[in-house]
PDB file of C-alpha atoms and ligand atoms in Angstrom:
ATOM      1  CA  MET A  22       2.958 -22.296   8.052  1.00  0.00           C
ATOM      2  CA  ALA A  23      -0.549 -22.560   9.486  1.00  0.00           C
ATOM      3  CA  GLU A  24      -3.033 -19.693   9.221  1.00  0.00           C
ATOM      4  CA  THR A  25      -3.853 -18.046  12.496  1.00  0.00           C
ATOM      5  CA  LYS A  26      -7.494 -17.284  11.868  1.00  0.00           C
ATOM      6  CA  THR A  27      -8.407 -17.494  15.521  1.00  0.00           C
ATOM      7  CA  GLU A  28      -5.901 -14.830  16.501  1.00  0.00           C
ATOM      8  CA  ALA A  29      -7.201 -11.273  16.389  1.00  0.00           C
ATOM      9  CA  TYR A  30      -5.048  -8.626  14.769  1.00  0.00           C
ATOM     10  CA  GLU A  31      -5.551  -4.965  15.575  1.00  0.00           C
ATOM     11  CA  LEU A  32      -4.754  -2.622  12.711  1.00  0.00           C
ATOM     12  CA  TYR A  33      -4.122   1.000  13.675  1.00  0.00           C
ATOM     13  CA  TYR A  34      -4.427   3.456  10.809  1.00  0.00           C
ATOM     14  CA  TRP A  35      -6.044   6.812  10.025  1.00  0.00           C
ATOM     15  CA  PRO A  36      -9.788   6.122   9.794  1.00  0.00           C
ATOM     16  CA  ASN A  37     -10.805   7.981   6.624  1.00  0.00           C
ATOM     17  CA  ILE A  38      -8.245   7.049   3.966  1.00  0.00           C
ATOM     18  CA  PRO A  39      -7.123   3.820   2.321  1.00  0.00           C
ATOM     19  CA  GLY A  40      -3.513   5.074   2.442  1.00  0.00           C
ATOM     20  CA  ARG A  41      -0.757   2.726   3.559  1.00  0.00           C
ATOM     21  CA  GLY A  42      -3.186   0.922   5.833  1.00  0.00           C
ATOM     22  CA  GLU A  43      -4.813  -0.563   2.742  1.00  0.00           C
ATOM     23  CA  PHE A  44      -1.749  -2.669   1.974  1.00  0.00           C
ATOM     24  CA  VAL A  45      -2.168  -4.323   5.370  1.00  0.00           C
ATOM     25  CA  ARG A  46      -5.957  -4.666   5.030  1.00  0.00           C
ATOM     26  CA  LEU A  47      -5.601  -6.427   1.668  1.00  0.00           C
ATOM     27  CA  THR A  48      -3.332  -9.045   3.188  1.00  0.00           C
ATOM     28  CA  LEU A  49      -5.523  -9.588   6.245  1.00  0.00           C
ATOM     29  CA  GLU A  50      -8.650  -9.761   4.099  1.00  0.00           C
ATOM     30  CA  ASP A  51      -7.191 -12.108   1.509  1.00  0.00           C
ATOM     31  CA  ALA A  52      -6.116 -14.496   4.267  1.00  0.00           C
ATOM     32  CA  GLY A  53      -9.529 -14.346   5.937  1.00  0.00           C
ATOM     33  CA  ALA A  54      -7.766 -13.263   9.140  1.00  0.00           C
ATOM     34  CA  SER A  55      -9.789 -11.936  12.022  1.00  0.00           C
ATOM     35  CA  TYR A  56      -8.871  -8.301  12.606  1.00  0.00           C
ATOM     36  CA  VAL A  57     -10.170  -5.026  13.965  1.00  0.00           C
ATOM     37  CA  ASP A  58      -9.589  -1.721  12.160  1.00  0.00           C
ATOM     38  CA  VAL A  59      -9.293   0.060  15.492  1.00  0.00           C
ATOM     39  CA  ALA A  60      -9.485   3.750  14.508  1.00  0.00           C
ATOM     40  CA  ARG A  61     -12.709   3.083  12.611  1.00  0.00           C
ATOM     41  CA  LEU A  62     -14.424   2.013  15.821  1.00  0.00           C
ATOM     42  CA  PRO A  63     -16.243   4.687  17.832  1.00  0.00           C
ATOM     43  CA  GLU A  64     -14.122   6.517  20.401  1.00  0.00           C
ATOM     44  CA  ALA A  65     -16.287   5.017  23.137  1.00  0.00           C
ATOM     45  CA  GLN A  66     -14.920   1.616  22.094  1.00  0.00           C
ATOM     46  CA  GLY A  67     -11.307   2.800  22.080  1.00  0.00           C
ATOM     47  CA  GLY A  68     -11.410   3.808  18.423  1.00  0.00           C
ATOM     48  CA  GLY A  69     -11.085   7.006  16.414  1.00  0.00           C
ATOM     49  CA  VAL A  70      -7.880   8.961  16.042  1.00  0.00           C
ATOM     50  CA  LYS A  71      -7.908   9.240  19.825  1.00  0.00           C
ATOM     51  CA  GLY A  72      -7.634   5.456  20.197  1.00  0.00           C
ATOM     52  CA  LEU A  73      -4.912   5.321  17.561  1.00  0.00           C
ATOM     53  CA  LEU A  74      -2.809   8.018  19.218  1.00  0.00           C
ATOM     54  CA  ALA A  75      -3.341   6.528  22.673  1.00  0.00           C
ATOM     55  CA  MET A  76      -1.882   3.198  21.498  1.00  0.00           C
ATOM     56  CA  MET A  77       0.928   4.877  19.556  1.00  0.00           C
ATOM     57  CA  ARG A  78       2.007   6.857  22.620  1.00  0.00           C
ATOM     58  CA  ASN A  79       1.437   4.073  25.108  1.00  0.00           C
ATOM     59  CA  GLU A  80       4.570   4.183  27.252  1.00  0.00           C
ATOM     60  CA  SER A  81       4.482   0.475  27.961  1.00  0.00           C
ATOM     61  CA  LEU A  82       5.302  -0.331  24.304  1.00  0.00           C
ATOM     62  CA  ALA A  83       8.761  -1.796  23.766  1.00  0.00           C
ATOM     63  CA  LEU A  84       9.145   0.458  20.717  1.00  0.00           C
ATOM     64  CA  GLU A  85       6.917   3.392  19.837  1.00  0.00           C
ATOM     65  CA  PRO A  86       5.824   3.401  16.162  1.00  0.00           C
ATOM     66  CA  PHE A  87       6.965   6.499  14.265  1.00  0.00           C
ATOM     67  CA  ALA A  88       3.776   6.667  12.192  1.00  0.00           C
ATOM     68  CA  PRO A  89       0.704   4.587  11.316  1.00  0.00           C
ATOM     69  CA  PRO A  90       0.036   1.977  10.085  1.00  0.00           C
ATOM     70  CA  PHE A  91       0.960  -0.354  12.899  1.00  0.00           C
ATOM     71  CA  LEU A  92      -0.333  -3.751  13.861  1.00  0.00           C
ATOM     72  CA  LYS A  93      -0.885  -5.193  17.304  1.00  0.00           C
ATOM     73  CA  THR A  94      -1.103  -8.894  17.903  1.00  0.00           C
ATOM     74  CA  GLY A  95      -0.627 -10.277  21.374  1.00  0.00           C
ATOM     75  CA  ASP A  96       2.289  -8.398  22.917  1.00  0.00           C
ATOM     76  CA  LEU A  97       3.769  -7.460  19.545  1.00  0.00           C
ATOM     77  CA  VAL A  98       3.316  -3.982  18.078  1.00  0.00           C
ATOM     78  CA  ILE A  99       4.825  -3.752  14.593  1.00  0.00           C
ATOM     79  CA  ALA A 100       5.159  -0.609  12.443  1.00  0.00           C
ATOM     80  CA  GLN A 101       6.401   0.169   8.919  1.00  0.00           C
ATOM     81  CA  THR A 102       4.101  -1.216   6.231  1.00  0.00           C
ATOM     82  CA  ALA A 103       6.728  -3.450   4.619  1.00  0.00           C
ATOM     83  CA  ASN A 104       7.743  -4.802   8.025  1.00  0.00           C
ATOM     84  CA  ILE A 105       4.116  -5.544   8.934  1.00  0.00           C
ATOM     85  CA  LEU A 106       3.662  -7.411   5.663  1.00  0.00           C
ATOM     86  CA  HIS A 107       6.934  -9.299   6.118  1.00  0.00           C
ATOM     87  CA  PHE A 108       5.479 -10.534   9.420  1.00  0.00           C
ATOM     88  CA  LEU A 109       1.954 -11.219   8.147  1.00  0.00           C
ATOM     89  CA  GLY A 110       3.080 -12.858   4.914  1.00  0.00           C
ATOM     90  CA  ALA A 111       4.796 -15.621   6.878  1.00  0.00           C
ATOM     91  CA  ARG A 112       2.014 -15.938   9.443  1.00  0.00           C
ATOM     92  CA  LEU A 113      -0.843 -16.016   6.958  1.00  0.00           C
ATOM     93  CA  GLY A 114       0.742 -18.156   4.253  1.00  0.00           C
ATOM     94  CA  LEU A 115       1.017 -15.256   1.821  1.00  0.00           C
ATOM     95  CA  CYS A 116       4.723 -15.612   1.117  1.00  0.00           C
ATOM     96  CA  PRO A 117       6.934 -18.610   0.359  1.00  0.00           C
ATOM     97  CA  GLU A 118       8.655 -19.861   3.531  1.00  0.00           C
ATOM     98  CA  ASP A 119      12.261 -20.088   2.323  1.00  0.00           C
ATOM     99  CA  GLU A 120      14.561 -17.267   3.346  1.00  0.00           C
ATOM    100  CA  PRO A 121      15.662 -16.128  -0.146  1.00  0.00           C
ATOM    101  CA  SER A 122      12.005 -15.767  -1.196  1.00  0.00           C
ATOM    102  CA  ARG A 123      11.070 -13.922   1.999  1.00  0.00           C
ATOM    103  CA  LEU A 124      13.952 -11.503   1.448  1.00  0.00           C
ATOM    104  CA  ARG A 125      12.956 -10.976  -2.175  1.00  0.00           C
ATOM    105  CA  ALA A 126       9.375 -10.280  -1.157  1.00  0.00           C
ATOM    106  CA  HIS A 127      10.569  -7.772   1.438  1.00  0.00           C
ATOM    107  CA  GLN A 128      12.887  -6.149  -1.112  1.00  0.00           C
ATOM    108  CA  LEU A 129      10.005  -5.751  -3.570  1.00  0.00           C
ATOM    109  CA  GLN A 130       7.715  -4.379  -0.859  1.00  0.00           C
ATOM    110  CA  LEU A 131      10.349  -1.830   0.167  1.00  0.00           C
ATOM    111  CA  THR A 132      10.585  -0.771  -3.480  1.00  0.00           C
ATOM    112  CA  ILE A 133       6.802  -0.310  -3.463  1.00  0.00           C
ATOM    113  CA  ALA A 134       7.217   1.789  -0.304  1.00  0.00           C
ATOM    114  CA  ASP A 135       9.744   4.007  -2.089  1.00  0.00           C
ATOM    115  CA  PHE A 136       7.399   4.336  -5.051  1.00  0.00           C
ATOM    116  CA  ILE A 137       4.309   5.307  -3.068  1.00  0.00           C
ATOM    117  CA  GLY A 138       6.384   7.849  -1.136  1.00  0.00           C
ATOM    118  CA  GLU A 139       7.119   9.460  -4.493  1.00  0.00           C
ATOM    119  CA  VAL A 140       3.439   9.259  -5.480  1.00  0.00           C
ATOM    120  CA  HIS A 141       2.572  11.190  -2.330  1.00  0.00           C
ATOM    121  CA  ASP A 142       5.262  13.768  -2.998  1.00  0.00           C
ATOM    122  CA  VAL A 143       3.752  14.597  -6.393  1.00  0.00           C
ATOM    123  CA  HIS A 144       0.801  16.331  -4.705  1.00  0.00           C
ATOM    124  CA  HIS A 145       2.837  17.335  -1.626  1.00  0.00           C
ATOM    125  CA  PRO A 146       6.291  18.213  -3.016  1.00  0.00           C
ATOM    126  CA  MET A 147       7.074  20.811  -0.344  1.00  0.00           C
ATOM    127  CA  ALA A 148       5.599  19.523   2.932  1.00  0.00           C
ATOM    128  CA  SER A 149       2.853  17.232   4.187  1.00  0.00           C
ATOM    129  CA  SER A 150       1.866  19.950   6.618  1.00  0.00           C
ATOM    130  CA  LEU A 151       0.886  22.385   3.824  1.00  0.00           C
ATOM    131  CA  TYR A 152      -2.395  22.212   1.884  1.00  0.00           C
ATOM    132  CA  TYR A 153      -2.149  21.016  -1.716  1.00  0.00           C
ATOM    133  CA  GLU A 154      -3.361  24.441  -2.870  1.00  0.00           C
ATOM    134  CA  ASP A 155      -0.353  26.023  -1.153  1.00  0.00           C
ATOM    135  CA  GLN A 156       2.113  23.870  -3.099  1.00  0.00           C
ATOM    136  CA  LYS A 157       0.194  23.445  -6.325  1.00  0.00           C
ATOM    137  CA  ASN A 158       2.785  25.273  -8.437  1.00  0.00           C
ATOM    138  CA  GLU A 159       5.534  22.944  -7.255  1.00  0.00           C
ATOM    139  CA  ALA A 160       3.230  19.951  -7.754  1.00  0.00           C
ATOM    140  CA  MET A 161       2.553  21.067 -11.332  1.00  0.00           C
ATOM    141  CA  ARG A 162       6.298  21.099 -11.980  1.00  0.00           C
ATOM    142  CA  ARG A 163       6.856  17.738 -10.353  1.00  0.00           C
ATOM    143  CA  ALA A 164       3.944  15.832 -11.946  1.00  0.00           C
ATOM    144  CA  PRO A 165       5.230  15.684 -15.561  1.00  0.00           C
ATOM    145  CA  LEU A 166       8.627  14.490 -14.332  1.00  0.00           C
ATOM    146  CA  PHE A 167       6.994  11.831 -12.198  1.00  0.00           C
ATOM    147  CA  ILE A 168       4.815  10.702 -15.109  1.00  0.00           C
ATOM    148  CA  GLY A 169       7.615  10.844 -17.677  1.00  0.00           C
ATOM    149  CA  GLU A 170      10.425   9.366 -15.610  1.00  0.00           C
ATOM    150  CA  ARG A 171       9.349   7.655 -12.408  1.00  0.00           C
ATOM    151  CA  ILE A 172       6.168   5.800 -13.447  1.00  0.00           C
ATOM    152  CA  PRO A 173       7.998   4.174 -16.396  1.00  0.00           C
ATOM    153  CA  LYS A 174      11.044   3.373 -14.259  1.00  0.00           C
ATOM    154  CA  TYR A 175       9.131   1.757 -11.372  1.00  0.00           C
ATOM    155  CA  LEU A 176       6.378   0.044 -13.376  1.00  0.00           C
ATOM    156  CA  GLY A 177       8.905  -1.013 -16.028  1.00  0.00           C
ATOM    157  CA  TYR A 178      10.950  -2.638 -13.266  1.00  0.00           C
ATOM    158  CA  PHE A 179       7.960  -4.458 -11.747  1.00  0.00           C
ATOM    159  CA  GLU A 180       6.776  -5.616 -15.188  1.00  0.00           C
ATOM    160  CA  ARG A 181      10.277  -6.997 -15.904  1.00  0.00           C
ATOM    161  CA  VAL A 182      10.291  -8.918 -12.630  1.00  0.00           C
ATOM    162  CA  LEU A 183       6.965 -10.520 -13.549  1.00  0.00           C
ATOM    163  CA  GLN A 184       8.188 -11.279 -17.060  1.00  0.00           C
ATOM    164  CA  ARG A 185      11.305 -13.034 -15.760  1.00  0.00           C
ATOM    165  CA  ASN A 186       9.298 -15.004 -13.225  1.00  0.00           C
ATOM    166  CA  GLU A 187       6.893 -16.026 -15.961  1.00  0.00           C
ATOM    167  CA  ALA A 188       9.811 -17.421 -17.949  1.00  0.00           C
ATOM    168  CA  ARG A 189      10.756 -19.428 -14.834  1.00  0.00           C
ATOM    169  CA  GLY A 190       7.263 -20.840 -14.474  1.00  0.00           C
ATOM    170  CA  GLY A 191       5.713 -18.446 -11.961  1.00  0.00           C
ATOM    171  CA  ALA A 192       3.175 -15.811 -12.986  1.00  0.00           C
ATOM    172  CA  HIS A 193       3.478 -13.737  -9.812  1.00  0.00           C
ATOM    173  CA  PHE A 194       6.141 -11.818  -7.922  1.00  0.00           C
ATOM    174  CA  LEU A 195       7.304 -14.794  -5.862  1.00  0.00           C
ATOM    175  CA  GLY A 196       6.550 -17.777  -8.047  1.00  0.00           C
ATOM    176  CA  ALA A 197       3.331 -19.530  -8.944  1.00  0.00           C
ATOM    177  CA  LYS A 198       1.379 -18.641  -5.797  1.00  0.00           C
ATOM    178  CA  ILE A 199       0.008 -15.214  -4.891  1.00  0.00           C
ATOM    179  CA  CYS A 200       1.970 -13.472  -2.158  1.00  0.00           C
ATOM    180  CA  TYR A 201       1.456 -10.213  -0.289  1.00  0.00           C
ATOM    181  CA  VAL A 202       3.547  -8.287  -2.846  1.00  0.00           C
ATOM    182  CA  ASP A 203       1.024  -9.233  -5.554  1.00  0.00           C
ATOM    183  CA  LEU A 204      -1.778  -7.883  -3.364  1.00  0.00           C
ATOM    184  CA  SER A 205       0.108  -4.627  -2.823  1.00  0.00           C
ATOM    185  CA  MET A 206       0.739  -4.259  -6.542  1.00  0.00           C
ATOM    186  CA  PHE A 207      -3.017  -4.425  -7.096  1.00  0.00           C
ATOM    187  CA  GLN A 208      -3.363  -1.347  -4.890  1.00  0.00           C
ATOM    188  CA  VAL A 209      -0.514   0.464  -6.644  1.00  0.00           C
ATOM    189  CA  VAL A 210      -2.031  -0.112 -10.103  1.00  0.00           C
ATOM    190  CA  ALA A 211      -5.521   0.805  -8.861  1.00  0.00           C
ATOM    191  CA  GLY A 212      -4.214   3.943  -7.165  1.00  0.00           C
ATOM    192  CA  LEU A 213      -2.190   5.112 -10.158  1.00  0.00           C
ATOM    193  CA  SER A 214      -5.168   4.496 -12.443  1.00  0.00           C
ATOM    194  CA  TYR A 215      -7.264   6.686 -10.124  1.00  0.00           C
ATOM    195  CA  ALA A 216      -4.705   9.460  -9.777  1.00  0.00           C
ATOM    196  CA  PHE A 217      -3.179   9.466 -13.267  1.00  0.00           C
ATOM    197  CA  PRO A 218      -5.806   7.895 -15.593  1.00  0.00           C
ATOM    198  CA  ARG A 219      -4.490   9.541 -18.752  1.00  0.00           C
ATOM    199  CA  ALA A 220      -0.866   8.649 -18.105  1.00  0.00           C
ATOM    200  CA  MET A 221      -1.810   5.094 -17.172  1.00  0.00           C
ATOM    201  CA  ALA A 222      -3.945   4.676 -20.308  1.00  0.00           C
ATOM    202  CA  ARG A 223      -0.937   5.693 -22.412  1.00  0.00           C
ATOM    203  CA  PHE A 224       1.325   3.337 -20.499  1.00  0.00           C
ATOM    204  CA  ALA A 225      -1.059   0.334 -20.448  1.00  0.00           C
ATOM    205  CA  GLY A 226       0.464  -1.401 -23.482  1.00  0.00           C
ATOM    206  CA  LYS A 227       3.837  -1.587 -21.706  1.00  0.00           C
ATOM    207  CA  ILE A 228       2.571  -3.278 -18.542  1.00  0.00           C
ATOM    208  CA  PRO A 229       0.277  -6.164 -19.609  1.00  0.00           C
ATOM    209  CA  ARG A 230       1.424  -8.420 -16.773  1.00  0.00           C
ATOM    210  CA  LEU A 231       0.863  -5.810 -14.074  1.00  0.00           C
ATOM    211  CA  LEU A 232      -2.628  -5.116 -15.419  1.00  0.00           C
ATOM    212  CA  ALA A 233      -3.460  -8.835 -15.574  1.00  0.00           C
ATOM    213  CA  LEU A 234      -2.192  -9.234 -12.017  1.00  0.00           C
ATOM    214  CA  HIS A 235      -4.395  -6.331 -10.886  1.00  0.00           C
ATOM    215  CA  ASP A 236      -7.465  -8.047 -12.380  1.00  0.00           C
ATOM    216  CA  GLU A 237      -6.541 -11.427 -10.969  1.00  0.00           C
ATOM    217  CA  VAL A 238      -6.141 -10.022  -7.442  1.00  0.00           C
ATOM    218  CA  ALA A 239      -9.408  -8.071  -7.661  1.00  0.00           C
ATOM    219  CA  ALA A 240     -11.238 -11.281  -8.587  1.00  0.00           C
ATOM    220  CA  ARG A 241      -9.964 -13.333  -5.663  1.00  0.00           C
ATOM    221  CA  PRO A 242     -13.144 -14.308  -3.830  1.00  0.00           C
ATOM    222  CA  ARG A 243     -12.286 -12.866  -0.400  1.00  0.00           C
ATOM    223  CA  LEU A 244     -10.922  -9.665  -1.915  1.00  0.00           C
ATOM    224  CA  ALA A 245     -13.862  -9.259  -4.301  1.00  0.00           C
ATOM    225  CA  ALA A 246     -16.183  -9.518  -1.269  1.00  0.00           C
ATOM    226  CA  TYR A 247     -14.018  -7.086   0.697  1.00  0.00           C
ATOM    227  CA  LEU A 248     -13.838  -4.537  -2.134  1.00  0.00           C
ATOM    228  CA  ALA A 249     -17.644  -4.540  -2.347  1.00  0.00           C
ATOM    229  CA  SER A 250     -18.058  -4.243   1.434  1.00  0.00           C
ATOM    230  CA  PRO A 251     -18.298  -1.146   3.676  1.00  0.00           C
ATOM    231  CA  ARG A 252     -14.963  -2.159   5.240  1.00  0.00           C
ATOM    232  CA  HIS A 253     -13.290  -0.994   2.045  1.00  0.00           C
ATOM    233  CA  LEU A 254     -12.499   2.724   1.746  1.00  0.00           C
ATOM    234  CA  SER A 255     -12.488   4.254  -1.730  1.00  0.00           C
ATOM    235  CA  PHE A 256      -9.712   6.542  -2.888  1.00  0.00           C
ATOM    236  CA  ASN A 257     -10.333  10.143  -1.889  1.00  0.00           C
ATOM    237  CA  GLN A 258      -8.634  13.533  -1.819  1.00  0.00           C
ATOM    238  CA  GLN A 259      -6.905  12.991   1.527  1.00  0.00           C
ATOM    239  CA  GLY A 260      -4.975   9.828   0.757  1.00  0.00           C
ATOM    240  CA  LEU A 261      -1.796   8.858  -1.059  1.00  0.00           C
ATOM    241  CA  PHE A 262      -3.492   8.603  -4.446  1.00  0.00           C
ATOM    242  CA  ARG A 263      -5.486  11.738  -5.297  1.00  0.00           C
ATOM    243  CA  ASP A 264      -7.396  12.716  -8.388  1.00  0.00           C
ATOM    244  CA  TYR A 265      -6.082  16.149  -9.359  1.00  0.00           C
ATOM    245  CA  PRO A 266      -6.655  16.246 -13.158  1.00  0.00           C
ATOM    246  CA  GLU A 267      -4.210  19.141 -13.560  1.00  0.00           C
ATOM    247  CA  LEU A 268      -1.395  16.815 -12.400  1.00  0.00           C
ATOM    248  CA  ASP A 269      -2.300  14.246 -15.080  1.00  0.00           C
ATOM    249  CA  ASN A 270      -2.231  16.713 -17.908  1.00  0.00           C
ATOM    250  CA  THR A 271       0.980  15.917 -19.745  1.00  0.00           C
TER     251      THR A 271
HETATM  252  N1  LIG B 318       7.580   4.248   5.919  1.00  0.00           N
HETATM  253  C1  LIG B 318       6.327   4.245   6.648  1.00  0.00           C
HETATM  254  C2  LIG B 318       5.634   5.543   6.389  1.00  0.00           C
HETATM  255  C3  LIG B 318       4.489   5.769   7.323  1.00  0.00           C
HETATM  256  C4  LIG B 318       3.755   7.030   6.989  1.00  0.00           C
HETATM  257  O1  LIG B 318       4.266   7.925   6.295  1.00  0.00           O
HETATM  258  N2  LIG B 318       2.527   7.129   7.500  1.00  0.00           N
HETATM  259  C5  LIG B 318       1.716   8.290   7.221  1.00  0.00           C
HETATM  260  C6  LIG B 318       0.301   7.921   6.902  1.00  0.00           C
HETATM  261  S1  LIG B 318       0.250   6.906   5.423  1.00  0.00           S
HETATM  262  C7  LIG B 318       1.737   9.200   8.425  1.00  0.00           C
HETATM  263  O2  LIG B 318       0.820   9.220   9.226  1.00  0.00           O
HETATM  264  N3  LIG B 318       2.824   9.974   8.544  1.00  0.00           N
HETATM  265  C8  LIG B 318       2.975  10.926   9.590  1.00  0.00           C
HETATM  266  C9  LIG B 318       4.300  11.635   9.451  1.00  0.00           C
HETATM  267  O3  LIG B 318       5.123  11.246   8.597  1.00  0.00           O
HETATM  268  O4  LIG B 318       4.498  12.589  10.188  1.00  0.00           O
HETATM  269  C10 LIG B 318       5.489   3.040   6.221  1.00  0.00           C
HETATM  270  O5  LIG B 318       5.695   2.540   5.100  1.00  0.00           O
HETATM  271  O6  LIG B 318       4.633   2.570   6.991  1.00  0.00           O
END
């Protein structure tokens, strides 16, 4: 399917965190698509959180998004990160075109969505509306279980998928060519390495393919340029992946 470089995409996401919006940015950037990160524009240009909320609550939308990120292109407004990527992957040539492959990509991306929800819940086990400091005790109980059980289960699964694909002649999640799931996995590995550096260092020997994929994605020319640009937001203490050393202390 042809790239749609001339078509502008509007990404709506919280302006100060990489968060789930980053999975969409990576795909848009890797494809060289023309897009606007709307909430990072000044309010006077329709940006900021005000611009984001105005679009989200726009009564003329066929379906109101439940939460950011969402993507606007033409008359379409699409929410849910995995759904956005399912759409963009086909449009931007970042997913094989056959239906079984598209479904597999979506299945993997939904598994990533489950995983990053759990990553978030390590530092916010009680409620997103409470400060970390107000649920730190619960977070301290959850973190060792997440590190001991969930990181190995999820990353072990993704490593196995890569290993089986390798045996079938493809080094990535959907065969020989990079697809949007590979780009998302880069962000997952980078985020976990930021949030849980000690745990990830211990686990590194078990996930050689995931680590190689991370490096390969980071070196893709458009992404390398993006990662070095001001468009790219570093991890911080408001996002999904947060550096709380006491949670990486097992
Ligand atoms: N399943 C959704 C989750 C969206 C989501 O949780 N968005 C966060 C920011 S990363 C948010 O603003 N949530 C507001 C809320 O849940 O009330 C997706 O994958 O896009």
